[in-house]
Amino acid sequence: MKRIYLDYAATTPVHPDVLAAMLPYFTEKFGNPSAIHSYGQEVKGAVEDARARICDLIGCRPDELVFTSGGTESDNTALTGVIRAVAAQRRNHIITSAIEHHAVLETAEALEEQGCVVTVLPVAQDGILDPADVRAALTPQTAIISVMHANNEIGTIQPLAEISRIAREAGVVFHTDAVQTTGRIPVNVDELGVDLLSISSHKLYGPKGIGALYIRPGTPILPMIRGGAQERSWRAGTENVPGIIGFGKAAELAGKMMPAELPRLTALRDRLASGLVAAIPETYINGHPTQRLPNNVNIGVAYVEGEAILLNLDLMGIAASSGSACSSGSLDPSHVMLALACPPELARGSLRFTMGKDTTEEDVDRVLEVLPGIVKKLRAMSPIYKPAREGKS
Ligand SMILES: *Cc1c(COP(=O)(O)O)cnc(C)c1O
């Protein structure tokens, strides 16, 4: 049975060229980039080349990019680092949205326990945040606004340029989690107007455990990890050299693939979304129909558990997801679905298909072939489906 992977928002396979670029840095090119000798300096040069490739992808300068262990650390550093830097000015207010990744929401919650004030803004039913709500939430104590570029569950792309204008007028630091967008759609720190931007390598065909934080010069932020002077003291610790080399190669490839991949994935997305809605009664597209990632389809299937559908799909060789990887394992509806104000019976039946470079039209058609039967079977066993149908007729 051919296996079909449709969970590219959770992680992506390392591109073969990325792996090839990384391998020498585990063996003969093992030097510590902080060392003065040629072993170290050769590696240092390669690390800086990789940094430049990533900067090219997001439109920043090399001295503005700090390597981290991934998107989670970048998000933690952005919020906590800014709050610590402005504490002396008595600014302790954080504005964020209800559909952020846990890396942002849990960090905000931890800071709240330490005395910060956190405003979590709701989103509309289509998953879009209203910039006017951000403006209305500002106080003289607001230190940072953190709004993700695109949501990892429903793919919705937020109006960041508008929000950043509001942040700039108010003199408030603006952070975005761009983990889902970088490498998939154009991301430019100046066009978005952000001060801080989080990215992660393993969402764009690079290795896991490496990411970066873009820091606009002059942004008040303190480092989280102290020690040596690596990353100009922004982030101590001997560099994850193979990870950085792989991330750099992945960024270079992403820039090259994007012009062709963006329209190709958009067409696959729309084929899958419209096919599912047509083939399965009482199915709904979650999130905005067009303001969304080119590779994300999220559907609500009424009267069935998302997990039950996933297990049945997996038996057919199809790997999808319900909500985010971080919340599966619990049967509670995801915080993102709940924020869309959809009824819990729909939230539980939400399914996420995220596509990538190896996804084909045949893969999409295979889902369209098997999913209607799975849903029909599960609904026939569902204790809530039949009464609801009868109540309607
Ligand atoms: C995957 C993801 C993260 C976490 O990145 P890691 O590198 O896995 O720590 C953060 N934010 C979003 C939106 C993500 O999709």
Short mmCIF file of C-alpha atoms and ligand atoms in Angstrom, two decimals:
data_model
loop_
_atom_site.label_atom_id
_atom_site.label_comp_id
_atom_site.label_asym_id
_atom_site.label_seq_id
_atom_site.Cartn_x
_atom_site.Cartn_y
_atom_site.Cartn_z
CA MET A 1 0.00 0.00 0.00
CA LYS A 2 1.34 3.41 -0.94
CA ARG A 3 1.55 5.62 2.13
CA ILE A 4 0.40 9.22 1.74
CA TYR A 5 1.75 11.87 4.08
CA LEU A 6 -0.54 14.88 4.49
CA ASP A 7 0.85 16.35 7.70
CA TYR A 8 3.47 18.81 6.43
CA ALA A 9 2.37 21.39 9.01
CA ALA A 10 3.59 19.05 11.76
CA THR A 11 6.93 18.43 10.12
CA THR A 12 8.52 17.82 6.73
CA PRO A 13 11.08 15.27 5.52
CA VAL A 14 14.65 16.55 5.22
CA HIS A 15 15.31 17.31 1.55
CA PRO A 16 18.02 15.00 0.13
CA ASP A 17 20.17 18.03 -0.85
CA VAL A 18 19.84 19.31 2.72
CA LEU A 19 21.05 16.01 4.15
CA ALA A 20 23.96 15.94 1.69
CA ALA A 21 24.98 19.45 2.73
CA MET A 22 24.84 18.53 6.41
CA LEU A 23 26.77 15.24 6.42
CA PRO A 24 30.36 16.58 6.23
CA TYR A 25 29.65 18.72 9.30
CA PHE A 26 29.21 15.60 11.44
CA THR A 27 32.56 14.15 10.39
CA GLU A 28 35.54 15.87 8.77
CA LYS A 29 34.17 19.41 9.24
CA PHE A 30 33.62 19.03 12.97
CA GLY A 31 35.44 22.13 14.23
CA ASN A 32 34.00 24.50 16.79
CA PRO A 33 33.15 27.73 14.96
CA SER A 34 34.49 29.74 17.92
CA ALA A 35 37.96 28.23 17.52
CA ILE A 36 40.78 30.30 15.97
CA HIS A 37 42.38 27.44 14.02
CA SER A 38 41.46 26.43 10.51
CA TYR A 39 39.07 23.67 11.68
CA GLY A 40 36.99 26.29 13.44
CA GLN A 41 37.28 29.03 10.86
CA GLU A 42 36.19 26.82 7.98
CA VAL A 43 33.06 25.90 9.89
CA LYS A 44 32.48 29.50 10.99
CA GLY A 45 32.48 30.53 7.32
CA ALA A 46 29.92 27.86 6.46
CA VAL A 47 27.68 28.91 9.35
CA GLU A 48 27.74 32.50 8.12
CA ASP A 49 26.93 31.37 4.56
CA ALA A 50 23.94 29.46 5.91
CA ARG A 51 22.82 32.49 7.88
CA ALA A 52 22.95 34.60 4.72
CA ARG A 53 20.71 32.12 2.87
CA ILE A 54 18.08 32.33 5.60
CA CYS A 55 18.32 36.13 5.67
CA ASP A 56 17.76 36.17 1.89
CA LEU A 57 14.52 34.25 2.42
CA ILE A 58 13.08 36.74 4.93
CA GLY A 59 14.72 39.96 3.75
CA CYS A 60 16.96 40.77 6.73
CA ARG A 61 20.66 41.36 7.41
CA PRO A 62 22.91 38.65 8.87
CA ASP A 63 23.48 40.58 12.11
CA GLU A 64 19.71 40.57 12.70
CA LEU A 65 19.28 36.77 12.78
CA VAL A 66 19.95 34.63 15.86
CA PHE A 67 19.95 30.83 15.70
CA THR A 68 17.86 28.99 18.30
CA SER A 69 16.79 25.40 18.89
CA GLY A 70 13.55 25.92 16.95
CA GLY A 71 10.29 27.79 16.70
CA THR A 72 9.41 27.11 20.32
CA GLU A 73 12.59 28.66 21.69
CA SER A 74 12.25 31.63 19.33
CA ASP A 75 8.71 32.30 20.59
CA ASN A 76 9.76 31.91 24.23
CA THR A 77 12.72 34.25 23.72
CA ALA A 78 10.63 36.89 21.95
CA LEU A 79 8.04 37.23 24.70
CA THR A 80 10.15 36.63 27.77
CA GLY A 81 13.15 38.54 26.42
CA VAL A 82 11.12 41.67 25.70
CA ILE A 83 9.22 41.56 28.99
CA ARG A 84 12.51 41.30 30.90
CA ALA A 85 14.04 44.13 28.90
CA VAL A 86 11.22 46.60 29.57
CA ALA A 87 10.47 45.57 33.16
CA ALA A 88 12.26 48.65 34.53
CA GLN A 89 9.86 50.86 32.54
CA ARG A 90 6.93 49.17 34.29
CA ARG A 91 5.61 47.89 30.98
CA ASN A 92 4.15 44.46 31.60
CA HIS A 93 1.20 44.10 29.22
CA ILE A 94 1.14 41.46 26.48
CA ILE A 95 -1.39 41.38 23.62
CA THR A 96 -1.80 38.13 21.73
CA SER A 97 -4.51 36.11 19.99
CA ALA A 98 -6.57 33.10 21.03
CA ILE A 99 -5.25 30.96 18.17
CA GLU A 100 -1.51 31.31 18.76
CA HIS A 101 0.73 28.26 18.96
CA HIS A 102 1.19 26.87 22.48
CA ALA A 103 4.78 28.16 22.41
CA VAL A 104 3.34 31.69 22.59
CA LEU A 105 0.24 31.05 24.70
CA GLU A 106 2.02 29.00 27.38
CA THR A 107 4.83 31.56 27.56
CA ALA A 108 2.31 34.37 27.96
CA GLU A 109 0.58 32.36 30.69
CA ALA A 110 3.86 31.79 32.53
CA LEU A 111 4.61 35.51 32.34
CA GLU A 112 1.13 36.26 33.64
CA GLU A 113 1.88 34.12 36.68
CA GLN A 114 4.94 36.30 37.21
CA GLY A 115 2.89 39.50 37.24
CA CYS A 116 2.30 40.38 33.58
CA VAL A 117 -1.12 41.35 32.27
CA VAL A 118 -2.15 39.35 29.20
CA THR A 119 -4.90 40.23 26.72
CA VAL A 120 -5.88 37.29 24.54
CA LEU A 121 -7.86 38.65 21.59
CA PRO A 122 -10.60 36.60 19.95
CA VAL A 123 -10.72 35.95 16.22
CA ALA A 124 -13.70 36.06 13.85
CA GLN A 125 -15.41 32.85 12.76
CA ASP A 126 -13.12 32.76 9.71
CA GLY A 127 -10.07 32.81 12.01
CA ILE A 128 -8.96 36.36 11.19
CA LEU A 129 -7.98 38.83 13.90
CA ASP A 130 -9.43 42.33 13.60
CA PRO A 131 -6.58 44.90 13.78
CA ALA A 132 -9.02 47.33 15.43
CA ASP A 133 -9.19 44.95 18.39
CA VAL A 134 -5.41 45.21 18.75
CA ARG A 135 -5.61 49.00 18.79
CA ALA A 136 -8.41 48.93 21.36
CA ALA A 137 -6.42 46.61 23.64
CA LEU A 138 -3.36 48.89 23.82
CA THR A 139 -2.54 50.48 27.16
CA PRO A 140 0.42 52.68 28.19
CA GLN A 141 1.86 49.51 29.75
CA THR A 142 1.73 47.40 26.58
CA ALA A 143 5.19 45.94 25.98
CA ILE A 144 4.64 43.47 23.15
CA ILE A 145 2.05 42.36 20.61
CA SER A 146 2.45 38.76 19.41
CA VAL A 147 0.28 37.63 16.49
CA MET A 148 1.18 34.65 14.33
CA HIS A 149 1.59 35.04 10.56
CA ALA A 150 -0.39 31.92 9.64
CA ASN A 151 -2.10 29.50 11.95
CA ASN A 152 -0.78 25.95 12.05
CA GLU A 153 -4.22 24.32 12.33
CA ILE A 154 -6.51 26.30 10.07
CA GLY A 155 -3.88 28.01 7.90
CA THR A 156 -5.42 31.47 8.26
CA ILE A 157 -3.08 34.32 7.32
CA GLN A 158 -3.34 37.37 9.59
CA PRO A 159 -3.25 41.02 8.41
CA LEU A 160 0.20 41.61 9.90
CA ALA A 161 1.07 44.78 7.96
CA GLU A 162 -1.99 46.51 9.45
CA ILE A 163 -1.25 45.27 12.94
CA SER A 164 2.41 46.29 12.71
CA ARG A 165 1.37 49.84 11.75
CA ILE A 166 -0.69 50.02 14.92
CA ALA A 167 2.21 48.64 16.97
CA ARG A 168 4.67 51.09 15.47
CA GLU A 169 2.40 54.11 16.09
CA ALA A 170 2.10 53.03 19.70
CA GLY A 171 5.81 52.32 20.10
CA VAL A 172 5.13 48.70 21.01
CA VAL A 173 7.30 45.75 19.99
CA PHE A 174 5.62 43.50 17.43
CA HIS A 175 6.45 39.79 17.27
CA THR A 176 5.15 37.23 14.81
CA ASP A 177 5.45 33.45 14.72
CA ALA A 178 6.13 32.86 11.03
CA VAL A 179 6.96 29.17 11.40
CA GLN A 180 4.13 28.08 9.08
CA THR A 181 4.67 30.74 6.42
CA THR A 182 8.44 30.95 5.98
CA GLY A 183 9.41 28.97 2.89
CA ARG A 184 5.75 28.49 1.87
CA ILE A 185 4.66 32.03 1.02
CA PRO A 186 6.73 35.21 0.70
CA VAL A 187 7.88 36.50 4.10
CA ASN A 188 9.67 39.83 4.34
CA VAL A 189 10.37 41.42 7.72
CA ASP A 190 10.09 44.96 6.36
CA GLU A 191 6.89 44.42 4.39
CA LEU A 192 5.34 42.77 7.44
CA GLY A 193 6.74 45.53 9.64
CA VAL A 194 7.72 43.16 12.44
CA ASP A 195 10.38 43.68 15.11
CA LEU A 196 10.73 39.98 15.96
CA LEU A 197 9.96 36.94 13.80
CA SER A 198 10.22 33.24 14.69
CA ILE A 199 11.13 30.55 12.17
CA SER A 200 11.83 26.82 12.30
CA SER A 201 13.86 24.65 9.97
CA HIS A 202 11.89 21.39 10.14
CA LYS A 203 8.76 22.97 8.66
CA LEU A 204 10.64 23.76 5.43
CA TYR A 205 12.49 20.49 4.66
CA GLY A 206 15.36 21.21 7.04
CA PRO A 207 16.38 19.25 10.15
CA LYS A 208 14.60 19.38 13.50
CA GLY A 209 16.03 21.19 16.51
CA ILE A 210 17.15 24.35 14.72
CA GLY A 211 15.34 27.62 14.20
CA ALA A 212 15.97 31.34 14.32
CA LEU A 213 14.70 34.60 15.70
CA TYR A 214 14.87 37.75 13.60
CA ILE A 215 15.56 40.79 15.82
CA ARG A 216 15.14 44.30 14.37
CA PRO A 217 17.98 46.54 15.56
CA GLY A 218 16.97 48.61 18.57
CA THR A 219 14.31 46.18 19.79
CA PRO A 220 14.39 45.98 23.60
CA ILE A 221 15.07 42.28 24.29
CA LEU A 222 17.36 40.32 26.61
CA PRO A 223 18.88 36.90 25.91
CA MET A 224 17.33 33.83 27.53
CA ILE A 225 20.34 31.53 27.45
CA ARG A 226 23.57 32.83 28.94
CA GLY A 227 27.09 31.55 28.63
CA GLY A 228 29.62 32.02 25.85
CA ALA A 229 29.59 34.79 23.29
CA GLN A 230 28.08 32.72 20.46
CA GLU A 231 25.48 34.52 18.32
CA ARG A 232 26.99 37.82 19.56
CA SER A 233 25.83 36.80 23.06
CA TRP A 234 22.19 36.70 21.97
CA ARG A 235 22.10 32.94 22.43
CA ALA A 236 24.96 31.19 24.19
CA GLY A 237 26.00 27.61 23.53
CA THR A 238 28.11 25.91 20.87
CA GLU A 239 26.23 26.19 17.60
CA ASN A 240 24.22 23.26 16.21
CA VAL A 241 26.47 23.36 13.15
CA PRO A 242 24.97 20.54 11.04
CA GLY A 243 21.52 21.90 11.86
CA ILE A 244 22.47 25.41 10.80
CA ILE A 245 24.04 24.17 7.55
CA GLY A 246 20.90 22.15 6.81
CA PHE A 247 18.62 25.06 7.67
CA GLY A 248 20.62 27.32 5.31
CA LYS A 249 20.35 24.82 2.46
CA ALA A 250 16.64 24.34 3.13
CA ALA A 251 16.06 28.10 3.04
CA GLU A 252 17.90 28.36 -0.27
CA LEU A 253 15.83 25.53 -1.76
CA ALA A 254 12.58 26.96 -0.39
CA GLY A 255 13.23 30.27 -2.13
CA LYS A 256 13.85 28.44 -5.39
CA MET A 257 10.86 26.10 -5.13
CA MET A 258 8.32 28.69 -4.00
CA PRO A 259 7.38 30.25 -7.38
CA ALA A 260 6.34 26.82 -8.71
CA GLU A 261 5.13 25.27 -5.46
CA LEU A 262 2.80 28.07 -4.43
CA PRO A 263 0.38 27.80 -7.38
CA ARG A 264 0.73 24.01 -7.53
CA LEU A 265 -0.18 23.56 -3.86
CA THR A 266 -2.96 26.13 -4.06
CA ALA A 267 -4.58 24.11 -6.85
CA LEU A 268 -4.24 20.87 -4.84
CA ARG A 269 -5.66 22.58 -1.76
CA ASP A 270 -8.70 23.84 -3.63
CA ARG A 271 -9.22 20.47 -5.33
CA LEU A 272 -9.21 18.69 -1.97
CA ALA A 273 -11.35 21.27 -0.17
CA SER A 274 -14.07 21.48 -2.80
CA GLY A 275 -13.97 17.72 -3.38
CA LEU A 276 -14.51 16.95 0.30
CA VAL A 277 -17.35 19.42 0.75
CA ALA A 278 -19.04 18.02 -2.36
CA ALA A 279 -18.58 14.37 -1.40
CA ILE A 280 -19.42 14.42 2.31
CA PRO A 281 -22.67 15.95 3.59
CA GLU A 282 -22.39 18.32 6.56
CA THR A 283 -18.75 19.12 6.12
CA TYR A 284 -17.42 22.64 6.50
CA ILE A 285 -14.17 24.35 5.64
CA ASN A 286 -12.60 25.81 8.79
CA GLY A 287 -10.76 29.12 8.47
CA HIS A 288 -10.82 31.72 5.73
CA PRO A 289 -11.48 30.41 2.20
CA THR A 290 -8.67 32.39 0.52
CA GLN A 291 -6.64 34.15 3.22
CA ARG A 292 -4.95 30.88 4.08
CA LEU A 293 -1.81 28.88 3.48
CA PRO A 294 -1.57 27.31 0.01
CA ASN A 295 -1.11 23.84 1.54
CA ASN A 296 -3.76 23.75 4.28
CA VAL A 297 -7.22 22.20 4.20
CA ASN A 298 -9.07 22.00 7.51
CA ILE A 299 -12.58 20.57 7.51
CA GLY A 300 -15.18 20.14 10.16
CA VAL A 301 -17.08 16.86 9.89
CA ALA A 302 -20.24 16.95 11.98
CA TYR A 303 -21.18 14.11 14.35
CA VAL A 304 -17.89 12.18 14.31
CA GLU A 305 -14.67 12.29 16.30
CA GLY A 306 -11.67 13.57 14.36
CA GLU A 307 -9.48 10.93 16.01
CA ALA A 308 -11.73 8.12 14.78
CA ILE A 309 -11.45 9.41 11.22
CA LEU A 310 -7.68 9.73 11.57
CA LEU A 311 -7.26 6.15 12.75
CA ASN A 312 -9.35 4.89 9.84
CA LEU A 313 -7.39 7.02 7.38
CA ASP A 314 -4.15 5.71 8.85
CA LEU A 315 -5.33 2.14 8.22
CA MET A 316 -5.67 3.17 4.57
CA GLY A 317 -2.12 4.55 4.59
CA ILE A 318 -3.13 8.21 4.81
CA ALA A 319 -1.50 10.38 7.50
CA ALA A 320 -3.46 13.50 8.42
CA SER A 321 -4.02 15.34 11.67
CA SER A 322 -6.74 16.72 13.87
CA GLY A 323 -5.79 20.12 15.13
CA SER A 324 -2.14 20.43 16.06
CA ALA A 325 0.34 17.68 16.80
CA CYS A 326 0.92 19.24 20.19
CA SER A 327 -2.66 18.72 21.34
CA SER A 328 -3.38 15.31 19.87
CA GLY A 329 -3.39 12.67 22.50
CA SER A 330 -6.03 14.65 24.33
CA LEU A 331 -9.59 14.34 23.13
CA ASP A 332 -10.45 17.93 24.01
CA PRO A 333 -11.25 20.14 21.04
CA SER A 334 -8.24 22.29 20.17
CA HIS A 335 -8.06 25.87 21.46
CA VAL A 336 -8.06 27.03 17.84
CA MET A 337 -11.35 25.29 17.02
CA LEU A 338 -12.92 26.61 20.20
CA ALA A 339 -11.76 30.14 19.30
CA LEU A 340 -13.65 29.88 16.01
CA ALA A 341 -16.78 29.55 18.11
CA CYS A 342 -17.80 26.40 16.30
CA PRO A 343 -19.93 23.96 18.27
CA PRO A 344 -17.86 21.29 20.10
CA GLU A 345 -19.36 18.47 18.01
CA LEU A 346 -17.87 20.14 14.94
CA ALA A 347 -14.63 21.02 16.71
CA ARG A 348 -14.06 17.38 17.60
CA GLY A 349 -14.59 16.35 14.02
CA SER A 350 -11.99 18.71 12.62
CA LEU A 351 -9.41 17.27 10.27
CA ARG A 352 -6.27 18.92 8.96
CA PHE A 353 -4.63 17.97 5.69
CA THR A 354 -1.39 19.80 4.95
CA MET A 355 0.40 19.22 1.69
CA GLY A 356 3.98 19.58 0.53
CA LYS A 357 6.55 19.01 -2.18
CA ASP A 358 5.80 15.31 -2.63
CA THR A 359 2.01 15.62 -2.65
CA THR A 360 0.40 14.75 -5.98
CA GLU A 361 -3.04 15.05 -7.52
CA GLU A 362 -3.36 11.26 -7.15
CA ASP A 363 -2.79 11.62 -3.40
CA VAL A 364 -5.60 14.15 -3.17
CA ASP A 365 -7.89 11.97 -5.23
CA ARG A 366 -7.13 8.99 -3.01
CA VAL A 367 -8.36 10.97 0.02
CA LEU A 368 -11.49 11.94 -1.91
CA GLU A 369 -12.00 8.27 -2.73
CA VAL A 370 -11.71 6.84 0.79
CA LEU A 371 -12.84 9.57 3.21
CA PRO A 372 -16.56 9.67 2.31
CA GLY A 373 -16.86 5.93 3.09
CA ILE A 374 -15.04 6.30 6.41
CA VAL A 375 -17.31 9.15 7.50
CA LYS A 376 -20.42 7.26 6.42
CA LYS A 377 -19.36 4.21 8.44
CA LEU A 378 -18.56 6.26 11.55
CA ARG A 379 -21.77 8.24 11.33
CA ALA A 380 -23.75 5.02 11.13
CA MET A 381 -22.23 4.09 14.52
CA SER A 382 -22.52 7.58 16.02
CA PRO A 383 -25.04 7.93 18.86
CA ILE A 384 -25.59 11.60 18.02
CA TYR A 385 -25.88 11.37 14.25
CA LYS A 386 -29.22 9.57 13.82
CA PRO A 387 -31.27 11.55 16.37
CA ALA A 388 -29.90 14.79 14.91
CA ARG A 389 -30.96 13.71 11.41
CA GLU A 390 -34.40 12.71 12.57
CA GLY A 391 -34.83 15.93 14.51
CA LYS A 392 -34.20 17.81 11.30
CA SER A 393 -36.60 15.98 9.04
C1 LIG B 1 5.82 23.88 14.61
C2 LIG B 1 5.46 25.23 15.12
C3 LIG B 1 6.16 25.81 16.19
C4 LIG B 1 7.21 25.07 16.96
O1 LIG B 1 8.42 24.96 16.24
P1 LIG B 1 9.49 23.87 16.72
O2 LIG B 1 10.67 24.14 15.85
O3 LIG B 1 8.86 22.54 16.49
O4 LIG B 1 9.77 24.15 18.15
C5 LIG B 1 5.80 27.07 16.59
N1 LIG B 1 4.82 27.75 15.97
C6 LIG B 1 4.14 27.24 14.94
C7 LIG B 1 3.09 28.05 14.28
C8 LIG B 1 4.43 25.96 14.48
O5 LIG B 1 3.73 25.45 13.47
#
